[in-house]
Amino acid sequence: MPQENEALWQNCLEIIQTKIQKESFYTWFRPTRGVPADSNTLKVAVPNGFVAEWLEEHYLQLIKEVTRETVGSELEITFSLFKELGEGGMSPELVEVQEIAVPEKPQTINQPNGSNRALPNFNSRYTFESFVVGENSQFARAAALAVAEAPGKTKYNPLYIYGGVGLGKTHLIQAIGHYVGELAQTSPTGMVKPLTYKIYYVTSEKFTNDFIYAIGTSTMQKFTEHYRNVDLLLVDDIQFFAGKESTQVQFFHTFNALYQAGKQIVLTSDRAPHEISGLEERLLSRFQWGLVTDIQPPDLETRIAIINKKLASEKVVLPFEVAQFIAQTFTANIRELEGALIRLLAYASISSKSITLNLAEEVLKNGTHKASFGKGNKEVSIELIMKKVALFFNLSEAELKSKSKTKELAFARQVGMYLAHKLTQYSLKTIGEKFGGRDHSTVIHACKLVEEGLKKEPALKNRIDKIINSLY
Ligand code: ADP
Ligand code: MG
């Protein structure tokens, strides 16, 4: 799939990102890119041999699994250096990613002549232009745009956006960054816009890690300067501050310093401020000072519009019934909706088949269990899955986690792992651990067996559907 590798790999990265630690992802996966190769090969360009070796040694299995899931068939995975590919100059986005420690300085946009430089840690796709507005996100988008037009100058400080997984929070918060960056660059005459604007995007985990690193290396002052010296601070997924007391104290001070200096703060979370348990009262109250707004799952029309927007940028045409089928199947998570679309396009291209409703149903049928996740906008926990599986098979949860390998028990356990893999965002490793300290390869094996079973025995699907229904 010559040209498709880039999109395919991008899609794989989005899945991989949900399966491994953020820092590992940033270190090993962010600096990579899919490059053209023959139809049976996924060629991944990497910055140096070390990254190639590390990926091969530690992540090859995962990469294979994710590509198989995405494309529907086995691809050979090869790594090449950017250098060898004649891509001497890496884009800034690719260069910056290796740093994990506190960077010397936050990203500074400083180009009065308006050259278009990419912001590190930003996905260049996540702009307001590519964000499709529906009723579900109208208010959040309007607030985000208002903030982007006058950072620190609106009542929306902080702006707090929350909503379920894959609904566009990261997209929107980064769109603010892009927009402010552009404004700073093009600084329209007559408006007083700073030509230098410091924009910093972090996840709450990165903030936490930077903080821990600063303590460990006695570089607190650098940390403090770094974070308090920005004009726009974007912090993604702040629910991970829950229960981290000293990080919260640190963030509290950062927040105050920025707020008092009239700097803009934007936060996202998977839940409303008061729903974050283990959050200090004073921090909670600060989160509510500005504007708290949510993003809901999109309705059918919006989902179709999102598909069409994506198609337009990929320059492909899809029969309407197919777009509609995808939009009807993937209801509560736009990342999965996009993933399904890319999977279908990649499959059609590899197999040189034209895209029909039949083909879409065929290719995407494995995704439909995941799609039933769309019933509420709530992710199920592994604990709940274990409970319901145990109940269904008339076993105890302790038995599910036990070492016992009786046929019945092993089967129930496999179904449990399969569901955990399909319905949650947890990594194979975590799922294995929760199911009685098992290895990730055991989980892969379990999923394979259940998937094979589903193909052979229609009755199994009914049973699994029953368990799924009991979960929602
Ligand atoms: P979240 O941070 O809420 O989990 P993301 O912002 O990562 O979700 O969005 C997941 C994917 O869905 C991204 O590829 C994003 O571009 C896409 N997406 C989400 N919302 C929209 C939208 N309204 N229009 C277009 N694409 C969207
Ligand atoms: Mg996100």
Tab-separated table of C-alpha atoms in Angstrom, residues 49-381:
chain	number	residue	atom	x	y	z
A	49	GLY	CA	19.207	2.766	15.092
A	50	PHE	CA	18.626	2.754	18.783
A	51	VAL	CA	14.946	3.487	18.386
A	52	ALA	CA	14.713	0.804	15.710
A	53	GLU	CA	16.298	-1.777	17.983
A	54	TRP	CA	14.176	-0.814	20.917
A	55	LEU	CA	10.971	-0.998	18.912
A	56	GLU	CA	11.964	-4.327	17.481
A	57	GLU	CA	12.863	-5.800	20.811
A	58	HIS	CA	10.075	-4.441	22.959
A	59	TYR	CA	7.179	-3.531	20.754
A	60	LEU	CA	7.242	-5.661	17.644
A	61	GLN	CA	4.541	-7.948	18.975
A	62	LEU	CA	2.296	-5.043	19.831
A	63	ILE	CA	2.893	-3.351	16.474
A	64	LYS	CA	2.069	-6.552	14.640
A	65	GLU	CA	-1.042	-7.053	16.636
A	66	VAL	CA	-2.260	-3.510	16.111
A	67	THR	CA	-1.534	-3.559	12.371
A	68	ARG	CA	-3.286	-6.870	12.056
A	69	GLU	CA	-6.277	-5.428	13.851
A	70	THR	CA	-6.180	-2.363	11.649
A	71	VAL	CA	-5.613	-3.949	8.268
A	72	GLY	CA	-7.129	-7.329	8.877
A	73	SER	CA	-4.101	-9.238	7.644
A	74	GLU	CA	-0.515	-9.859	8.611
A	75	LEU	CA	2.015	-7.302	7.401
A	76	GLU	CA	5.749	-7.494	7.550
A	77	ILE	CA	7.138	-4.702	9.696
A	78	THR	CA	10.463	-3.122	8.798
A	79	PHE	CA	12.310	-0.143	10.209
A	80	SER	CA	14.501	2.300	8.299
A	81	LEU	CA	16.370	5.385	9.329
A	82	PHE	CA	15.190	8.748	8.106
A	83	LYS	CA	18.764	9.320	6.992
A	84	GLU	CA	18.776	6.279	4.761
A	85	LEU	CA	15.530	7.382	3.261
A	86	GLY	CA	17.159	10.630	2.303
A	87	GLU	CA	15.035	12.559	4.737
A	88	GLY	CA	17.893	14.397	6.317
A	89	GLY	CA	15.891	17.119	7.944
A	90	MET	CA	13.320	15.806	10.321
A	91	SER	CA	10.358	17.964	11.035
A	92	PRO	CA	10.581	19.782	14.371
A	93	GLU	CA	7.739	17.651	15.590
A	94	LEU	CA	9.910	14.608	15.143
A	95	VAL	CA	12.993	16.032	16.718
A	96	GLU	CA	11.604	17.292	19.964
A	97	VAL	CA	9.969	14.132	21.103
A	98	GLN	CA	12.934	12.479	22.639
A	99	GLU	CA	13.045	14.773	25.587
A	100	ILE	CA	11.327	13.543	28.648
A	101	ALA	CA	12.987	15.708	31.233
A	102	VAL	CA	12.086	19.328	31.803
A	103	PRO	CA	12.867	21.179	28.639
A	104	GLU	CA	15.064	24.225	28.893
A	105	LYS	CA	12.362	26.493	27.670
A	106	PRO	CA	8.755	26.184	26.641
A	107	GLN	CA	7.995	26.493	22.977
A	108	THR	CA	8.202	30.050	21.849
A	109	ILE	CA	6.440	31.296	18.805
A	110	ASN	CA	8.516	34.137	17.605
A	111	GLN	CA	8.329	34.789	13.959
A	112	PRO	CA	6.992	38.187	13.039
A	113	ASN	CA	7.437	37.312	9.419
A	114	GLY	CA	4.904	34.550	9.777
A	115	SER	CA	6.780	31.410	8.829
A	116	ASN	CA	4.732	28.380	9.591
A	117	ARG	CA	6.551	26.409	12.233
A	118	ALA	CA	5.088	23.333	13.847
A	119	LEU	CA	4.555	23.339	17.583
A	120	PRO	CA	6.171	20.457	19.405
A	121	ASN	CA	3.856	17.968	21.093
A	122	PHE	CA	1.117	19.134	18.801
A	123	ASN	CA	-0.665	17.096	16.207
A	124	SER	CA	-0.832	19.268	13.112
A	125	ARG	CA	-4.239	17.799	12.245
A	126	TYR	CA	-5.880	19.109	15.393
A	127	THR	CA	-7.067	22.498	14.223
A	128	PHE	CA	-10.376	24.347	14.359
A	129	GLU	CA	-10.708	23.900	10.590
A	130	SER	CA	-10.653	20.140	10.840
A	131	PHE	CA	-12.970	20.058	13.842
A	132	VAL	CA	-16.541	19.268	12.842
A	133	VAL	CA	-19.061	21.067	14.994
A	134	GLY	CA	-22.289	19.436	16.013
A	135	GLU	CA	-24.776	20.177	18.726
A	136	ASN	CA	-22.700	17.955	20.961
A	137	SER	CA	-19.653	20.204	20.833
A	138	GLN	CA	-21.019	23.580	19.790
A	139	PHE	CA	-20.577	25.281	23.086
A	140	ALA	CA	-17.177	23.813	23.867
A	141	ARG	CA	-15.908	24.823	20.457
A	142	ALA	CA	-17.286	28.349	20.727
A	143	ALA	CA	-15.640	28.780	24.119
A	144	ALA	CA	-12.372	27.373	22.810
A	145	LEU	CA	-12.422	29.774	19.893
A	146	ALA	CA	-13.228	32.737	22.128
A	147	VAL	CA	-10.263	31.847	24.307
A	148	ALA	CA	-8.027	31.390	21.282
A	149	GLU	CA	-8.954	34.825	19.979
A	150	ALA	CA	-8.188	36.586	23.222
A	151	PRO	CA	-6.204	34.349	25.524
A	152	GLY	CA	-6.290	35.508	29.130
A	153	LYS	CA	-8.719	38.271	28.247
A	154	THR	CA	-12.051	36.497	28.452
A	155	LYS	CA	-14.031	35.344	31.458
A	156	TYR	CA	-13.203	31.823	30.430
A	157	ASN	CA	-10.124	31.422	32.538
A	158	PRO	CA	-9.558	28.653	33.097
A	159	LEU	CA	-11.491	27.017	30.314
A	160	TYR	CA	-12.309	23.498	31.408
A	161	ILE	CA	-13.502	21.034	28.757
A	162	TYR	CA	-14.624	17.563	29.713
A	163	GLY	CA	-16.131	14.558	27.978
A	164	GLY	CA	-15.757	10.846	27.237
A	165	VAL	CA	-12.911	9.074	25.504
A	166	GLY	CA	-12.294	9.929	21.862
A	167	LEU	CA	-14.714	12.843	21.677
A	168	GLY	CA	-12.281	15.541	20.626
A	169	LYS	CA	-10.928	17.094	23.819
A	170	THR	CA	-7.304	16.828	22.784
A	171	HIS	CA	-8.230	17.994	19.308
A	172	LEU	CA	-9.929	21.090	20.669
A	173	ILE	CA	-7.310	22.028	23.251
A	174	GLN	CA	-4.598	21.747	20.606
A	175	ALA	CA	-6.685	23.749	18.161
A	176	ILE	CA	-6.475	26.612	20.634
A	177	GLY	CA	-2.697	26.309	20.623
A	178	HIS	CA	-2.491	26.268	16.828
A	179	TYR	CA	-4.798	29.228	16.521
A	180	VAL	CA	-2.949	31.353	19.049
A	181	GLY	CA	0.322	30.408	17.406
A	182	GLU	CA	-0.957	31.509	14.016
A	183	LEU	CA	-2.368	34.742	15.379
A	184	ALA	CA	0.898	35.544	17.017
A	185	GLN	CA	2.540	34.955	13.675
A	186	THR	CA	0.266	36.920	11.433
A	187	SER	CA	-0.503	39.639	13.952
A	188	PRO	CA	-3.113	41.611	12.031
A	189	THR	CA	-2.450	45.314	11.970
A	190	GLY	CA	-4.474	47.423	14.274
A	191	MET	CA	-4.666	44.738	16.911
A	192	VAL	CA	-2.186	44.531	19.671
A	193	LYS	CA	-0.977	40.988	19.500
A	194	PRO	CA	2.208	39.872	21.104
A	195	LEU	CA	4.664	38.726	18.528
A	196	THR	CA	6.186	36.400	21.004
A	197	TYR	CA	3.790	34.013	22.510
A	198	LYS	CA	4.737	31.116	24.678
A	199	ILE	CA	2.425	28.225	24.268
A	200	TYR	CA	2.846	25.049	26.159
A	201	TYR	CA	0.831	21.871	25.826
A	202	VAL	CA	1.277	19.074	28.341
A	203	THR	CA	-0.646	16.144	29.629
A	204	SER	CA	-1.129	16.049	33.372
A	205	GLU	CA	1.149	13.029	33.365
A	206	LYS	CA	3.913	14.995	31.732
A	207	PHE	CA	3.477	17.751	34.291
A	208	THR	CA	3.697	15.141	37.047
A	209	ASN	CA	6.760	13.518	35.531
A	210	ASP	CA	8.481	16.851	35.040
A	211	PHE	CA	7.779	17.663	38.650
A	212	ILE	CA	9.118	14.349	39.925
A	213	TYR	CA	12.153	14.720	37.720
A	214	ALA	CA	12.750	18.235	39.035
A	215	ILE	CA	12.649	17.007	42.617
A	216	GLY	CA	14.916	14.106	41.848
A	217	THR	CA	17.490	16.291	40.146
A	218	SER	CA	17.144	19.344	42.400
A	219	THR	CA	16.040	21.479	39.506
A	220	MET	CA	12.826	22.795	40.992
A	221	GLN	CA	13.665	26.327	40.114
A	222	LYS	CA	13.989	25.471	36.481
A	223	PHE	CA	10.713	23.626	36.619
A	224	THR	CA	8.971	26.580	38.232
A	225	GLU	CA	10.387	29.065	35.769
A	226	HIS	CA	9.506	26.845	32.918
A	227	TYR	CA	5.867	26.460	33.788
A	228	ARG	CA	5.247	29.969	35.059
A	229	ASN	CA	6.775	31.625	32.098
A	230	VAL	CA	4.130	30.785	29.509
A	231	ASP	CA	1.283	32.806	28.064
A	232	LEU	CA	-0.950	29.889	27.302
A	233	LEU	CA	-0.827	26.685	29.305
A	234	LEU	CA	-2.801	23.765	27.931
A	235	VAL	CA	-3.089	20.803	30.272
A	236	ASP	CA	-4.720	17.692	28.888
A	237	ASP	CA	-6.395	14.933	30.908
A	238	ILE	CA	-6.128	16.472	34.340
A	239	GLN	CA	-8.073	13.593	35.886
A	240	PHE	CA	-4.667	11.991	36.389
A	241	PHE	CA	-3.903	14.561	39.069
A	242	ALA	CA	-6.349	12.632	41.235
A	243	GLY	CA	-4.735	11.447	44.421
A	244	LYS	CA	-1.326	12.976	43.610
A	245	GLU	CA	-1.128	15.424	46.472
A	246	SER	CA	2.207	17.098	46.039
A	247	THR	CA	1.721	17.412	42.285
A	248	GLN	CA	-1.572	19.120	42.998
A	249	VAL	CA	0.105	21.569	45.338
A	250	GLN	CA	2.634	22.324	42.634
A	251	PHE	CA	-0.043	22.761	40.025
A	252	PHE	CA	-2.007	24.976	42.388
A	253	HIS	CA	0.924	27.370	42.626
A	254	THR	CA	1.539	27.273	38.900
A	255	PHE	CA	-2.109	27.994	38.318
A	256	ASN	CA	-2.127	30.956	40.686
A	257	ALA	CA	1.000	32.466	39.229
A	258	LEU	CA	-0.342	32.263	35.687
A	259	TYR	CA	-3.806	33.380	36.595
A	260	GLN	CA	-2.569	36.415	38.466
A	261	ALA	CA	-0.388	37.360	35.554
A	262	GLY	CA	-3.425	37.267	33.274
A	263	LYS	CA	-2.224	34.203	31.392
A	264	GLN	CA	-4.638	31.749	29.872
A	265	ILE	CA	-5.113	28.251	31.222
A	266	VAL	CA	-7.074	25.548	29.433
A	267	LEU	CA	-7.771	22.170	30.984
A	268	THR	CA	-9.405	18.996	29.777
A	269	SER	CA	-10.605	15.985	31.656
A	270	ASP	CA	-12.730	12.919	31.136
A	271	ARG	CA	-15.094	14.147	33.830
A	272	ALA	CA	-16.470	17.271	35.493
A	273	PRO	CA	-14.284	18.884	38.171
A	274	HIS	CA	-16.401	17.712	41.101
A	275	GLU	CA	-16.325	14.158	39.788
A	276	ILE	CA	-12.572	13.898	40.117
A	277	SER	CA	-12.111	12.153	43.412
A	278	GLY	CA	-8.978	12.873	45.379
A	279	LEU	CA	-8.774	16.459	44.172
A	280	GLU	CA	-7.908	19.148	46.682
A	281	GLU	CA	-10.788	21.461	47.464
A	282	ARG	CA	-8.936	24.652	46.585
A	283	LEU	CA	-7.867	23.256	43.237
A	284	LEU	CA	-11.396	22.108	42.529
A	285	SER	CA	-12.718	25.564	43.234
A	286	ARG	CA	-10.116	27.128	40.917
A	287	PHE	CA	-11.084	24.808	38.120
A	288	GLN	CA	-14.569	26.224	38.378
A	289	TRP	CA	-13.591	29.884	38.323
A	290	GLY	CA	-13.831	30.238	34.598
A	291	LEU	CA	-15.987	28.166	32.332
A	292	VAL	CA	-16.726	24.472	32.613
A	293	THR	CA	-18.145	22.974	29.439
A	294	ASP	CA	-18.608	19.478	28.106
A	295	ILE	CA	-18.474	17.576	24.830
A	296	GLN	CA	-21.130	14.934	24.309
A	297	PRO	CA	-21.070	12.027	21.847
A	298	PRO	CA	-21.981	13.288	18.355
A	299	ASP	CA	-25.315	12.507	16.742
A	300	LEU	CA	-25.612	10.574	13.475
A	301	GLU	CA	-25.460	13.610	11.182
A	302	THR	CA	-22.367	14.892	12.902
A	303	ARG	CA	-20.737	11.485	12.663
A	304	ILE	CA	-21.423	11.382	8.944
A	305	ALA	CA	-20.038	14.906	8.621
A	306	ILE	CA	-16.886	13.822	10.434
A	307	ILE	CA	-16.474	10.909	8.032
A	308	ASN	CA	-16.965	13.176	5.038
A	309	LYS	CA	-14.445	15.666	6.309
A	310	LYS	CA	-11.923	12.904	6.751
A	311	LEU	CA	-12.637	11.550	3.265
A	312	ALA	CA	-12.183	14.958	1.744
A	313	SER	CA	-8.748	15.289	3.272
A	314	GLU	CA	-7.806	11.785	2.111
A	315	LYS	CA	-9.306	12.516	-1.293
A	316	VAL	CA	-11.400	9.360	-1.425
A	317	VAL	CA	-15.024	8.835	-2.240
A	318	LEU	CA	-17.225	6.429	-0.367
A	319	PRO	CA	-20.756	5.321	-1.208
A	320	PHE	CA	-23.140	7.109	1.119
A	321	GLU	CA	-24.570	3.870	2.481
A	322	VAL	CA	-21.113	2.842	3.600
A	323	ALA	CA	-20.506	6.136	5.392
A	324	GLN	CA	-23.868	5.733	6.988
A	325	PHE	CA	-23.116	2.180	8.049
A	326	ILE	CA	-19.885	3.244	9.742
A	327	ALA	CA	-21.598	6.174	11.413
A	328	GLN	CA	-24.331	3.917	12.701
A	329	THR	CA	-21.929	1.312	13.982
A	330	PHE	CA	-19.422	3.523	15.765
A	331	THR	CA	-21.432	5.842	17.898
A	332	ALA	CA	-19.641	6.963	20.995
A	333	ASN	CA	-15.987	7.394	20.170
A	334	ILE	CA	-14.747	9.410	17.228
A	335	ARG	CA	-11.314	7.837	17.399
A	336	GLU	CA	-12.909	4.453	16.760
A	337	LEU	CA	-15.049	5.899	14.018
A	338	GLU	CA	-11.947	7.235	12.283
A	339	GLY	CA	-10.094	3.997	12.949
A	340	ALA	CA	-12.848	1.988	11.288
A	341	LEU	CA	-12.798	4.233	8.264
A	342	ILE	CA	-9.043	3.981	7.845
A	343	ARG	CA	-9.143	0.235	8.353
A	344	LEU	CA	-11.697	-0.059	5.590
A	345	LEU	CA	-9.778	2.193	3.203
A	346	ALA	CA	-6.542	0.362	3.890
A	347	TYR	CA	-8.164	-3.016	3.380
A	348	ALA	CA	-9.848	-2.004	0.148
A	349	SER	CA	-6.590	-0.630	-1.148
A	350	ILE	CA	-4.513	-3.674	-0.233
A	351	SER	CA	-6.988	-6.133	-1.622
A	352	SER	CA	-7.829	-3.923	-4.612
A	353	LYS	CA	-11.519	-4.335	-3.900
A	354	SER	CA	-14.018	-1.585	-4.374
A	355	ILE	CA	-15.705	-0.358	-1.252
A	356	THR	CA	-19.217	-1.671	-0.928
A	357	LEU	CA	-21.546	-2.110	1.997
A	358	ASN	CA	-20.764	-5.826	2.006
A	359	LEU	CA	-17.080	-5.220	2.179
A	360	ALA	CA	-17.534	-2.694	4.996
A	361	GLU	CA	-19.634	-5.139	6.987
A	362	GLU	CA	-17.092	-7.854	6.417
A	363	VAL	CA	-14.058	-5.765	7.349
A	364	LEU	CA	-15.593	-4.004	10.300
A	365	LYS	CA	-17.463	-6.848	11.887
A	366	ASN	CA	-14.764	-7.416	14.467
A	367	GLY	CA	-15.149	-3.868	15.581
A	368	THR	CA	-18.772	-4.191	16.424
A	369	HIS	CA	-18.287	-5.554	19.888
A	370	LYS	CA	-16.247	-2.533	20.620
A	371	ALA	CA	-18.996	-0.470	19.144
A	372	SER	CA	-21.530	-1.647	21.667
A	373	PHE	CA	-19.362	0.299	24.048
A	374	GLY	CA	-21.259	3.235	22.627
A	375	LYS	CA	-24.381	2.536	24.590
A	376	GLY	CA	-23.587	4.971	27.315
A	377	ASN	CA	-20.671	7.219	27.216
A	378	LYS	CA	-19.174	5.289	30.047
A	379	GLU	CA	-16.227	3.031	29.892
A	380	VAL	CA	-16.599	-0.242	31.728
A	381	SER	CA	-13.938	-1.319	34.187
